[in-house]
Amino acid sequence: MSAYPTRIAVDEAIALIRDAARSRRLGSESLAFNRASGRVLADAVRAPIDLPSFDNSRMDGVAFAHASLASEGPTRLRLVGQQYAGVAQGLRVGPGECVRITTGAPLPEGTDTVAIREDIIETDGGIEVPAGVRPGADVRRIGEDVTAGTEVMRKGQVLTPARIGLAAALGLATLPVARRPTVAVFTTGDELVEPGLPLRPGQVYNSNRDLLMGLLRAEGLEPTAWPTLPDDPERMQLMLADAASAFDVVITSGGVSAGQKDHLPGLLGAHGRIAFWKVRMKPGMPVLFGDWDHALFLCLPGNPVSTLATMLTLGRALLDGLQGRDDPRPAWQAHLGAAWRKGHARLEFLRGELMPDGRGGLRVLPNAADASHQLRAAADSNALIVLPEGVHDYAEGDVVDVIPY
């Protein structure tokens, strides 16, 4: 038996990856709020001020004391000034008086209610306010949204544009965020040729490098693409050792199965540590995970759809764990747009087109081209359909989990 787990379930692989990432969690840094979008919070954030920080008008209109209104019928109030959005003018409004006010303007002393511009009638030197205006109408109260001192964002949350906006509204110039991992990307194989160069018989273009670079950039990372690893274990060892000493993560594609040119399992076992090799998933079974020197190694199979599926599932778990992200990825479900026969025991990731079903739900249509080398099917699709372990016949309309990409 091997000294490491093999042919394990996807959930077990993710758990092992998360454990390894937790033990190597990256440090934090302080970033200007307008540069922190997409980053993971390293500490909780508390509000330094109330939001709003003063009572203000929700609409354009006039502000007055509700006690000035007649118990029945409209009321004529004397117009004594105006308060626009901006610095408070220090106005004091007495009984039977009102001031013109705009949206967001601070409520002058002596006022507690606003009548909107569309409902009032202007007369010479006065304003007629209709009956039925409720006390406190169209006023935003201090602290109505956020009370000073309360936790508004928790450690591990991703800084979305809305959260960045909240930080700005609270006057937070900087935010504590997890450092992003440095990532080295390798593809392997003497058969690989860079796009744009002529192909000789037996050669293929290197598609997986840019597939991986695109997936990593979509996560907000700045990966480094290394030259293609040759099918020479000595040269591979030198290149990988350099990357292992300088990067947080090394991601490879190809060279992880059991063929004569699949050197990565032997190299990682000899110079580092294998955490697991082979996962019960289709495509992507030969995936290899471990560590070498400073870096965690995620070695993906070379078929392009295997690279896509393993990166979207295991790769994301690794990146999230290193940054301490505890915001769950969106969990999607959809109705199958066609029947599907799953004739094997491994968990399967099909490619499919995810779309609205016209009835308030989602529908996902499996792509019939399900082989792991068929990249066109992945390009024509926008989601992975997750079919759990076990042989099963799926009927059209069955609910399945999906991973959008």
Short mmCIF file of C-alpha atoms in Angstrom, two decimals:
data_model
loop_
_atom_site.label_atom_id
_atom_site.label_comp_id
_atom_site.label_asym_id
_atom_site.label_seq_id
_atom_site.Cartn_x
_atom_site.Cartn_y
_atom_site.Cartn_z
CA MET A 1 0.00 0.00 0.00
CA SER A 2 1.12 3.59 -0.66
CA ALA A 3 2.08 5.92 2.16
CA TYR A 4 -0.53 8.42 1.05
CA PRO A 5 -4.26 8.24 0.25
CA THR A 6 -5.17 7.31 -3.30
CA ARG A 7 -8.40 7.08 -5.31
CA ILE A 8 -10.14 9.17 -2.69
CA ALA A 9 -13.51 10.93 -2.89
CA VAL A 10 -13.66 14.54 -4.08
CA ASP A 11 -14.88 15.75 -0.66
CA GLU A 12 -11.94 14.01 1.02
CA ALA A 13 -9.51 15.61 -1.43
CA ILE A 14 -10.98 19.05 -0.74
CA ALA A 15 -10.72 18.46 3.02
CA LEU A 16 -7.04 17.50 2.71
CA ILE A 17 -6.35 20.55 0.58
CA ARG A 18 -8.08 22.84 3.07
CA ASP A 19 -6.12 21.34 5.96
CA ALA A 20 -2.83 21.89 4.12
CA ALA A 21 -3.80 25.44 3.16
CA ARG A 22 -4.85 26.24 6.72
CA SER A 23 -1.42 25.24 8.00
CA ARG A 24 0.22 27.59 5.48
CA ARG A 25 -2.25 30.46 5.64
CA LEU A 26 -0.80 33.64 4.23
CA GLY A 27 -0.19 36.81 6.20
CA SER A 28 -2.08 40.07 5.88
CA GLU A 29 -1.48 43.51 4.47
CA SER A 30 -3.25 46.85 4.59
CA LEU A 31 -4.62 48.15 1.29
CA ALA A 32 -6.32 51.35 0.26
CA PHE A 33 -10.05 50.59 0.11
CA ASN A 34 -10.21 51.37 -3.63
CA ARG A 35 -7.54 48.72 -4.36
CA ALA A 36 -9.05 46.00 -2.19
CA SER A 37 -11.91 44.77 -4.38
CA GLY A 38 -11.98 40.98 -4.57
CA ARG A 39 -9.61 40.52 -1.66
CA VAL A 40 -10.36 38.51 1.50
CA LEU A 41 -10.67 40.38 4.79
CA ALA A 42 -7.97 39.42 7.28
CA ASP A 43 -9.81 40.96 10.24
CA ALA A 44 -13.34 42.01 11.12
CA VAL A 45 -14.32 45.60 10.33
CA ARG A 46 -16.26 47.76 12.80
CA ALA A 47 -18.03 50.97 11.92
CA PRO A 48 -16.19 54.07 13.19
CA ILE A 49 -19.26 56.28 12.65
CA ASP A 50 -23.03 56.04 12.40
CA LEU A 51 -24.64 55.74 8.97
CA PRO A 52 -26.23 58.13 8.36
CA SER A 53 -24.08 60.25 10.65
CA PHE A 54 -26.85 62.87 10.94
CA ASP A 55 -30.60 63.08 10.43
CA ASN A 56 -31.23 64.01 6.79
CA SER A 57 -33.91 64.28 4.16
CA ARG A 58 -34.83 61.29 2.03
CA MET A 59 -36.40 63.48 -0.70
CA ASP A 60 -36.53 66.99 -2.12
CA GLY A 61 -39.25 69.06 -0.43
CA VAL A 62 -39.73 71.08 2.75
CA ALA A 63 -38.80 70.25 6.37
CA PHE A 64 -40.83 71.28 9.41
CA ALA A 65 -42.00 70.14 12.82
CA HIS A 66 -44.90 67.70 12.51
CA ALA A 67 -46.55 69.43 15.47
CA SER A 68 -47.04 72.48 13.23
CA LEU A 69 -49.57 70.65 11.05
CA ALA A 70 -53.31 71.08 11.53
CA SER A 71 -55.18 68.06 12.81
CA GLU A 72 -57.40 68.16 9.74
CA GLY A 73 -56.98 69.54 6.24
CA PRO A 74 -53.91 71.19 4.67
CA THR A 75 -51.59 73.51 6.59
CA ARG A 76 -49.91 76.70 5.34
CA LEU A 77 -46.34 77.09 6.67
CA ARG A 78 -44.07 80.11 6.39
CA LEU A 79 -40.93 79.51 4.30
CA VAL A 80 -37.91 80.81 6.28
CA GLY A 81 -34.89 79.44 4.45
CA GLN A 82 -33.32 76.59 2.57
CA GLN A 83 -30.93 73.78 3.40
CA TYR A 84 -29.21 72.05 0.52
CA ALA A 85 -27.08 68.89 0.72
CA GLY A 86 -23.72 69.84 2.17
CA VAL A 87 -22.58 71.72 5.26
CA ALA A 88 -25.36 72.46 7.75
CA GLN A 89 -26.39 76.14 7.67
CA GLY A 90 -27.26 76.27 11.38
CA LEU A 91 -30.92 77.07 10.68
CA ARG A 92 -33.50 77.00 13.48
CA VAL A 93 -37.10 76.42 12.46
CA GLY A 94 -39.90 77.47 14.75
CA PRO A 95 -43.58 76.44 14.98
CA GLY A 96 -45.52 77.17 11.81
CA GLU A 97 -42.32 77.50 9.77
CA CYS A 98 -40.56 75.36 7.17
CA VAL A 99 -37.40 75.33 5.07
CA ARG A 100 -36.79 74.13 1.57
CA ILE A 101 -34.60 70.99 1.66
CA THR A 102 -32.93 68.64 -0.84
CA THR A 103 -32.19 64.93 -0.75
CA GLY A 104 -29.39 64.14 1.71
CA ALA A 105 -29.42 67.55 3.33
CA PRO A 106 -29.12 67.70 7.14
CA LEU A 107 -32.38 68.29 8.97
CA PRO A 108 -32.36 71.78 10.55
CA GLU A 109 -32.96 72.20 14.27
CA GLY A 110 -36.65 72.20 15.10
CA THR A 111 -37.69 69.94 12.18
CA ASP A 112 -38.58 66.26 12.21
CA THR A 113 -40.65 65.66 9.07
CA VAL A 114 -40.37 66.24 5.31
CA ALA A 115 -43.16 66.77 2.77
CA ILE A 116 -42.00 65.92 -0.74
CA ARG A 117 -41.88 68.54 -3.45
CA GLU A 118 -44.53 66.85 -5.59
CA ASP A 119 -47.13 67.06 -2.77
CA ILE A 120 -46.75 70.67 -1.67
CA ILE A 121 -48.25 73.88 -3.10
CA GLU A 122 -46.15 77.04 -3.09
CA THR A 123 -47.87 80.33 -2.27
CA ASP A 124 -46.53 83.85 -1.70
CA GLY A 125 -44.00 83.45 1.10
CA GLY A 126 -45.41 80.13 2.18
CA ILE A 127 -45.90 76.44 1.52
CA GLU A 128 -49.16 74.52 1.73
CA VAL A 129 -48.64 71.00 3.10
CA PRO A 130 -51.42 68.47 2.46
CA ALA A 131 -53.18 66.57 5.20
CA GLY A 132 -52.07 63.05 6.09
CA VAL A 133 -48.29 63.53 6.28
CA ARG A 134 -47.13 61.10 8.97
CA PRO A 135 -44.63 62.09 11.70
CA GLY A 136 -41.03 61.57 10.58
CA ALA A 137 -42.00 61.11 6.93
CA ASP A 138 -39.10 60.96 4.46
CA VAL A 139 -36.43 61.43 7.11
CA ARG A 140 -33.34 59.23 7.39
CA ARG A 141 -32.41 58.94 11.04
CA ILE A 142 -28.87 58.90 12.40
CA GLY A 143 -27.55 55.33 12.67
CA GLU A 144 -30.56 53.96 10.76
CA ASP A 145 -28.27 51.90 8.49
CA VAL A 146 -25.25 51.28 10.73
CA THR A 147 -24.58 52.08 14.38
CA ALA A 148 -21.04 53.13 15.30
CA GLY A 149 -19.08 50.26 16.83
CA THR A 150 -21.02 47.43 15.22
CA GLU A 151 -19.26 44.77 13.12
CA VAL A 152 -20.16 45.41 9.49
CA MET A 153 -17.85 42.89 7.80
CA ARG A 154 -16.35 39.73 9.20
CA LYS A 155 -12.95 38.15 8.81
CA GLY A 156 -12.87 35.82 5.79
CA GLN A 157 -15.41 37.73 3.70
CA VAL A 158 -14.63 38.68 0.13
CA LEU A 159 -14.63 42.40 -0.55
CA THR A 160 -17.33 42.81 -3.16
CA PRO A 161 -18.02 46.21 -4.79
CA ALA A 162 -20.93 46.71 -2.37
CA ARG A 163 -18.65 46.06 0.63
CA ILE A 164 -16.03 48.41 -0.80
CA GLY A 165 -18.78 51.02 -1.11
CA LEU A 166 -19.73 50.49 2.53
CA ALA A 167 -16.10 50.92 3.59
CA ALA A 168 -15.94 54.18 1.66
CA ALA A 169 -19.21 55.39 3.20
CA LEU A 170 -17.73 54.73 6.64
CA GLY A 171 -14.62 56.74 5.78
CA LEU A 172 -12.25 53.76 5.98
CA ALA A 173 -9.15 54.68 3.99
CA THR A 174 -7.53 51.23 4.31
CA LEU A 175 -8.68 47.66 4.88
CA PRO A 176 -6.84 44.62 6.31
CA VAL A 177 -6.71 41.88 3.68
CA ALA A 178 -5.08 38.47 3.27
CA ARG A 179 -2.02 38.44 1.09
CA ARG A 180 -2.68 36.82 -2.23
CA PRO A 181 -0.68 33.68 -3.02
CA THR A 182 2.08 33.76 -5.59
CA VAL A 183 1.42 31.07 -8.19
CA ALA A 184 3.73 29.42 -10.72
CA VAL A 185 2.08 27.69 -13.69
CA PHE A 186 3.72 24.86 -15.63
CA THR A 187 2.54 22.71 -18.50
CA THR A 188 4.41 19.53 -19.36
CA GLY A 189 5.26 17.52 -22.42
CA ASP A 190 7.67 17.49 -25.39
CA GLU A 191 4.66 17.49 -27.70
CA LEU A 192 3.60 21.03 -26.76
CA VAL A 193 4.11 23.93 -29.15
CA GLU A 194 3.30 27.57 -28.49
CA PRO A 195 0.34 29.00 -30.41
CA GLY A 196 1.42 30.80 -33.57
CA LEU A 197 4.27 28.42 -34.38
CA PRO A 198 3.99 25.70 -37.04
CA LEU A 199 3.02 22.20 -35.91
CA ARG A 200 5.02 19.12 -36.80
CA PRO A 201 3.38 15.69 -36.91
CA GLY A 202 2.61 14.52 -33.36
CA GLN A 203 2.69 17.99 -31.83
CA VAL A 204 -0.20 19.94 -30.28
CA TYR A 205 -0.61 23.54 -29.26
CA ASN A 206 -0.17 24.42 -25.61
CA SER A 207 -3.72 25.37 -24.58
CA ASN A 208 -3.63 24.48 -20.89
CA ARG A 209 -1.19 27.20 -19.86
CA ASP A 210 -3.50 29.98 -20.98
CA LEU A 211 -6.54 28.13 -19.69
CA LEU A 212 -4.95 28.05 -16.24
CA MET A 213 -3.67 31.62 -16.45
CA GLY A 214 -7.17 32.82 -17.32
CA LEU A 215 -8.78 30.90 -14.47
CA LEU A 216 -6.23 32.26 -12.00
CA ARG A 217 -6.57 35.83 -13.22
CA ALA A 218 -10.33 35.50 -12.83
CA GLU A 219 -9.59 34.84 -9.14
CA GLY A 220 -7.75 38.17 -8.98
CA LEU A 221 -4.28 36.58 -8.95
CA GLU A 222 -1.20 37.46 -10.97
CA PRO A 223 0.23 34.04 -11.88
CA THR A 224 3.64 33.51 -13.45
CA ALA A 225 3.82 31.29 -16.53
CA TRP A 226 6.98 29.20 -16.65
CA PRO A 227 8.47 27.53 -19.75
CA THR A 228 7.03 24.14 -20.63
CA LEU A 229 8.49 21.28 -18.61
CA PRO A 230 10.24 18.77 -20.88
CA ASP A 231 9.79 15.03 -20.51
CA ASP A 232 13.16 14.82 -18.79
CA PRO A 233 13.07 14.17 -15.03
CA GLU A 234 16.41 15.87 -14.30
CA ARG A 235 15.48 19.09 -16.08
CA MET A 236 11.99 18.94 -14.58
CA GLN A 237 13.48 18.57 -11.10
CA LEU A 238 15.69 21.66 -11.52
CA MET A 239 12.84 23.87 -12.79
CA LEU A 240 10.32 22.68 -10.20
CA ALA A 241 12.83 23.07 -7.35
CA ASP A 242 13.37 26.71 -8.35
CA ALA A 243 9.63 27.37 -8.33
CA ALA A 244 9.12 25.44 -5.08
CA SER A 245 11.55 27.72 -3.26
CA ALA A 246 10.06 30.98 -4.53
CA PHE A 247 6.27 30.56 -4.85
CA ASP A 248 3.40 29.80 -2.49
CA VAL A 249 1.69 27.53 -5.02
CA VAL A 250 2.89 25.54 -8.01
CA ILE A 251 0.23 24.36 -10.44
CA THR A 252 1.16 21.94 -13.21
CA SER A 253 -0.81 20.36 -16.03
CA GLY A 254 0.12 16.95 -17.42
CA GLY A 255 2.62 14.28 -16.41
CA VAL A 256 0.65 12.95 -13.41
CA SER A 257 -0.69 9.60 -14.58
CA ALA A 258 1.10 6.26 -14.65
CA GLY A 259 2.82 6.39 -18.04
CA GLN A 260 6.57 6.16 -18.69
CA LYS A 261 6.76 9.95 -19.18
CA ASP A 262 4.62 10.84 -16.16
CA HIS A 263 7.44 11.92 -13.86
CA LEU A 264 5.64 14.27 -11.46
CA PRO A 265 4.47 11.70 -8.88
CA GLY A 266 8.00 10.36 -8.56
CA LEU A 267 9.58 13.81 -8.34
CA LEU A 268 7.13 15.09 -5.74
CA GLY A 269 7.52 11.92 -3.70
CA ALA A 270 11.32 12.08 -3.83
CA HIS A 271 11.82 15.81 -3.14
CA GLY A 272 8.68 16.76 -1.27
CA ARG A 273 5.60 15.07 0.17
CA ILE A 274 2.53 13.59 -1.51
CA ALA A 275 -0.71 14.31 0.34
CA PHE A 276 -2.86 12.31 -2.12
CA TRP A 277 -2.75 10.98 -5.65
CA LYS A 278 -5.85 10.15 -7.71
CA VAL A 279 -9.38 11.24 -6.92
CA ARG A 280 -12.63 9.48 -7.83
CA MET A 281 -13.72 12.12 -10.32
CA LYS A 282 -14.33 12.22 -14.06
CA PRO A 283 -12.55 13.92 -15.68
CA GLY A 284 -9.44 14.52 -13.59
CA MET A 285 -8.79 11.30 -11.70
CA PRO A 286 -4.93 11.37 -11.73
CA VAL A 287 -4.73 14.72 -9.89
CA LEU A 288 -1.79 14.90 -7.47
CA PHE A 289 -1.41 17.14 -4.40
CA GLY A 290 1.41 17.69 -1.96
CA ASP A 291 4.20 20.08 -1.00
CA TRP A 292 7.82 20.70 -1.90
CA ASP A 293 9.99 23.21 -0.06
CA HIS A 294 8.00 26.46 0.35
CA ALA A 295 5.22 25.62 -2.12
CA LEU A 296 2.04 23.59 -2.16
CA PHE A 297 1.84 21.58 -5.39
CA LEU A 298 -1.39 20.91 -7.27
CA CYS A 299 -0.59 18.76 -10.28
CA LEU A 300 -3.49 18.47 -12.70
CA PRO A 301 -4.08 15.99 -15.52
CA GLY A 302 -3.13 17.18 -19.01
CA ASN A 303 -6.42 16.71 -20.84
CA PRO A 304 -7.85 20.24 -21.07
CA VAL A 305 -11.27 19.49 -19.59
CA SER A 306 -9.58 17.63 -16.73
CA THR A 307 -7.49 20.74 -16.12
CA LEU A 308 -10.63 22.89 -16.12
CA ALA A 309 -12.64 20.66 -13.78
CA THR A 310 -9.86 20.10 -11.24
CA MET A 311 -8.93 23.78 -11.16
CA LEU A 312 -12.53 24.92 -10.63
CA THR A 313 -13.00 22.47 -7.76
CA LEU A 314 -9.69 21.56 -6.08
CA GLY A 315 -7.77 24.63 -7.24
CA ARG A 316 -10.33 27.06 -5.90
CA ALA A 317 -10.40 25.22 -2.57
CA LEU A 318 -6.61 25.64 -2.31
CA LEU A 319 -6.64 29.36 -3.13
CA ASP A 320 -9.56 30.04 -0.79
CA GLY A 321 -7.90 28.16 2.06
CA LEU A 322 -4.61 30.00 1.75
CA GLN A 323 -6.39 33.35 1.99
CA GLY A 324 -8.72 32.31 4.81
CA ARG A 325 -11.84 32.83 2.74
CA ASP A 326 -14.96 31.60 4.51
CA ASP A 327 -17.46 33.21 2.17
CA PRO A 328 -18.99 30.18 0.46
CA ARG A 329 -18.85 30.04 -3.29
CA PRO A 330 -22.33 30.48 -4.83
CA ALA A 331 -24.23 27.17 -4.74
CA TRP A 332 -26.30 26.73 -7.87
CA GLN A 333 -28.87 24.14 -8.82
CA ALA A 334 -30.70 23.67 -12.09
CA HIS A 335 -33.06 21.31 -13.86
CA LEU A 336 -31.45 19.00 -16.40
CA GLY A 337 -32.44 19.97 -19.91
CA ALA A 338 -32.04 16.41 -21.19
CA ALA A 339 -31.85 12.87 -19.83
CA TRP A 340 -28.38 11.52 -19.07
CA ARG A 341 -27.08 8.01 -18.45
CA LYS A 342 -24.19 7.89 -15.93
CA GLY A 343 -22.69 4.46 -16.34
CA HIS A 344 -19.69 4.65 -13.98
CA ALA A 345 -19.12 5.03 -10.24
CA ARG A 346 -16.94 8.18 -10.10
CA LEU A 347 -18.30 11.66 -9.41
CA GLU A 348 -18.65 13.30 -12.81
CA PHE A 349 -18.37 16.86 -14.09
CA LEU A 350 -20.26 17.29 -17.34
CA ARG A 351 -20.10 20.43 -19.40
CA GLY A 352 -23.40 22.18 -19.92
CA GLU A 353 -25.15 25.38 -20.90
CA LEU A 354 -26.80 27.08 -17.92
CA MET A 355 -29.75 29.33 -18.76
CA PRO A 356 -33.02 30.67 -17.33
CA ASP A 357 -35.91 28.27 -17.77
CA GLY A 358 -38.48 31.04 -18.28
CA ARG A 359 -40.35 30.07 -15.10
CA GLY A 360 -38.12 31.69 -12.49
CA GLY A 361 -35.63 28.82 -12.33
CA LEU A 362 -32.54 27.55 -14.12
CA ARG A 363 -32.07 24.88 -16.76
CA VAL A 364 -28.79 23.25 -17.74
CA LEU A 365 -28.40 21.36 -21.02
CA PRO A 366 -25.61 18.73 -20.99
CA ASN A 367 -23.16 18.78 -23.87
CA ALA A 368 -23.04 15.39 -25.55
CA ALA A 369 -19.26 15.70 -26.11
CA ASP A 370 -18.15 14.50 -22.69
CA ALA A 371 -14.59 13.24 -23.33
CA SER A 372 -11.85 14.99 -21.36
CA HIS A 373 -9.93 16.11 -24.48
CA GLN A 374 -12.93 17.85 -26.09
CA LEU A 375 -12.21 21.49 -25.32
CA ARG A 376 -14.79 22.76 -27.84
CA ALA A 377 -17.55 21.42 -25.59
CA ALA A 378 -16.12 23.37 -22.65
CA ALA A 379 -15.93 26.52 -24.79
CA ASP A 380 -19.56 26.08 -25.87
CA SER A 381 -20.66 25.61 -22.25
CA ASN A 382 -20.72 27.89 -19.21
CA ALA A 383 -21.05 25.46 -16.29
CA LEU A 384 -20.00 22.10 -14.94
CA ILE A 385 -22.84 19.73 -14.07
CA VAL A 386 -22.03 17.78 -10.91
CA LEU A 387 -23.26 14.18 -10.88
CA PRO A 388 -22.51 12.36 -7.57
CA GLU A 389 -20.77 9.01 -7.28
CA GLY A 390 -22.65 5.93 -8.40
CA VAL A 391 -24.28 4.61 -11.57
CA HIS A 392 -27.52 6.46 -12.18
CA ASP A 393 -30.02 7.33 -14.89
CA TYR A 394 -30.99 11.02 -14.82
CA ALA A 395 -34.28 12.12 -16.30
CA GLU A 396 -34.95 15.43 -17.99
CA GLY A 397 -36.03 17.87 -15.27
CA ASP A 398 -34.03 16.27 -12.45
CA VAL A 399 -32.36 18.82 -10.16
CA VAL A 400 -28.54 18.82 -10.26
CA ASP A 401 -25.75 20.93 -8.77
CA VAL A 402 -23.86 23.16 -11.20
CA ILE A 403 -20.61 25.15 -11.06
CA PRO A 404 -20.74 28.19 -13.35
CA TYR A 405 -17.55 29.25 -15.09
#
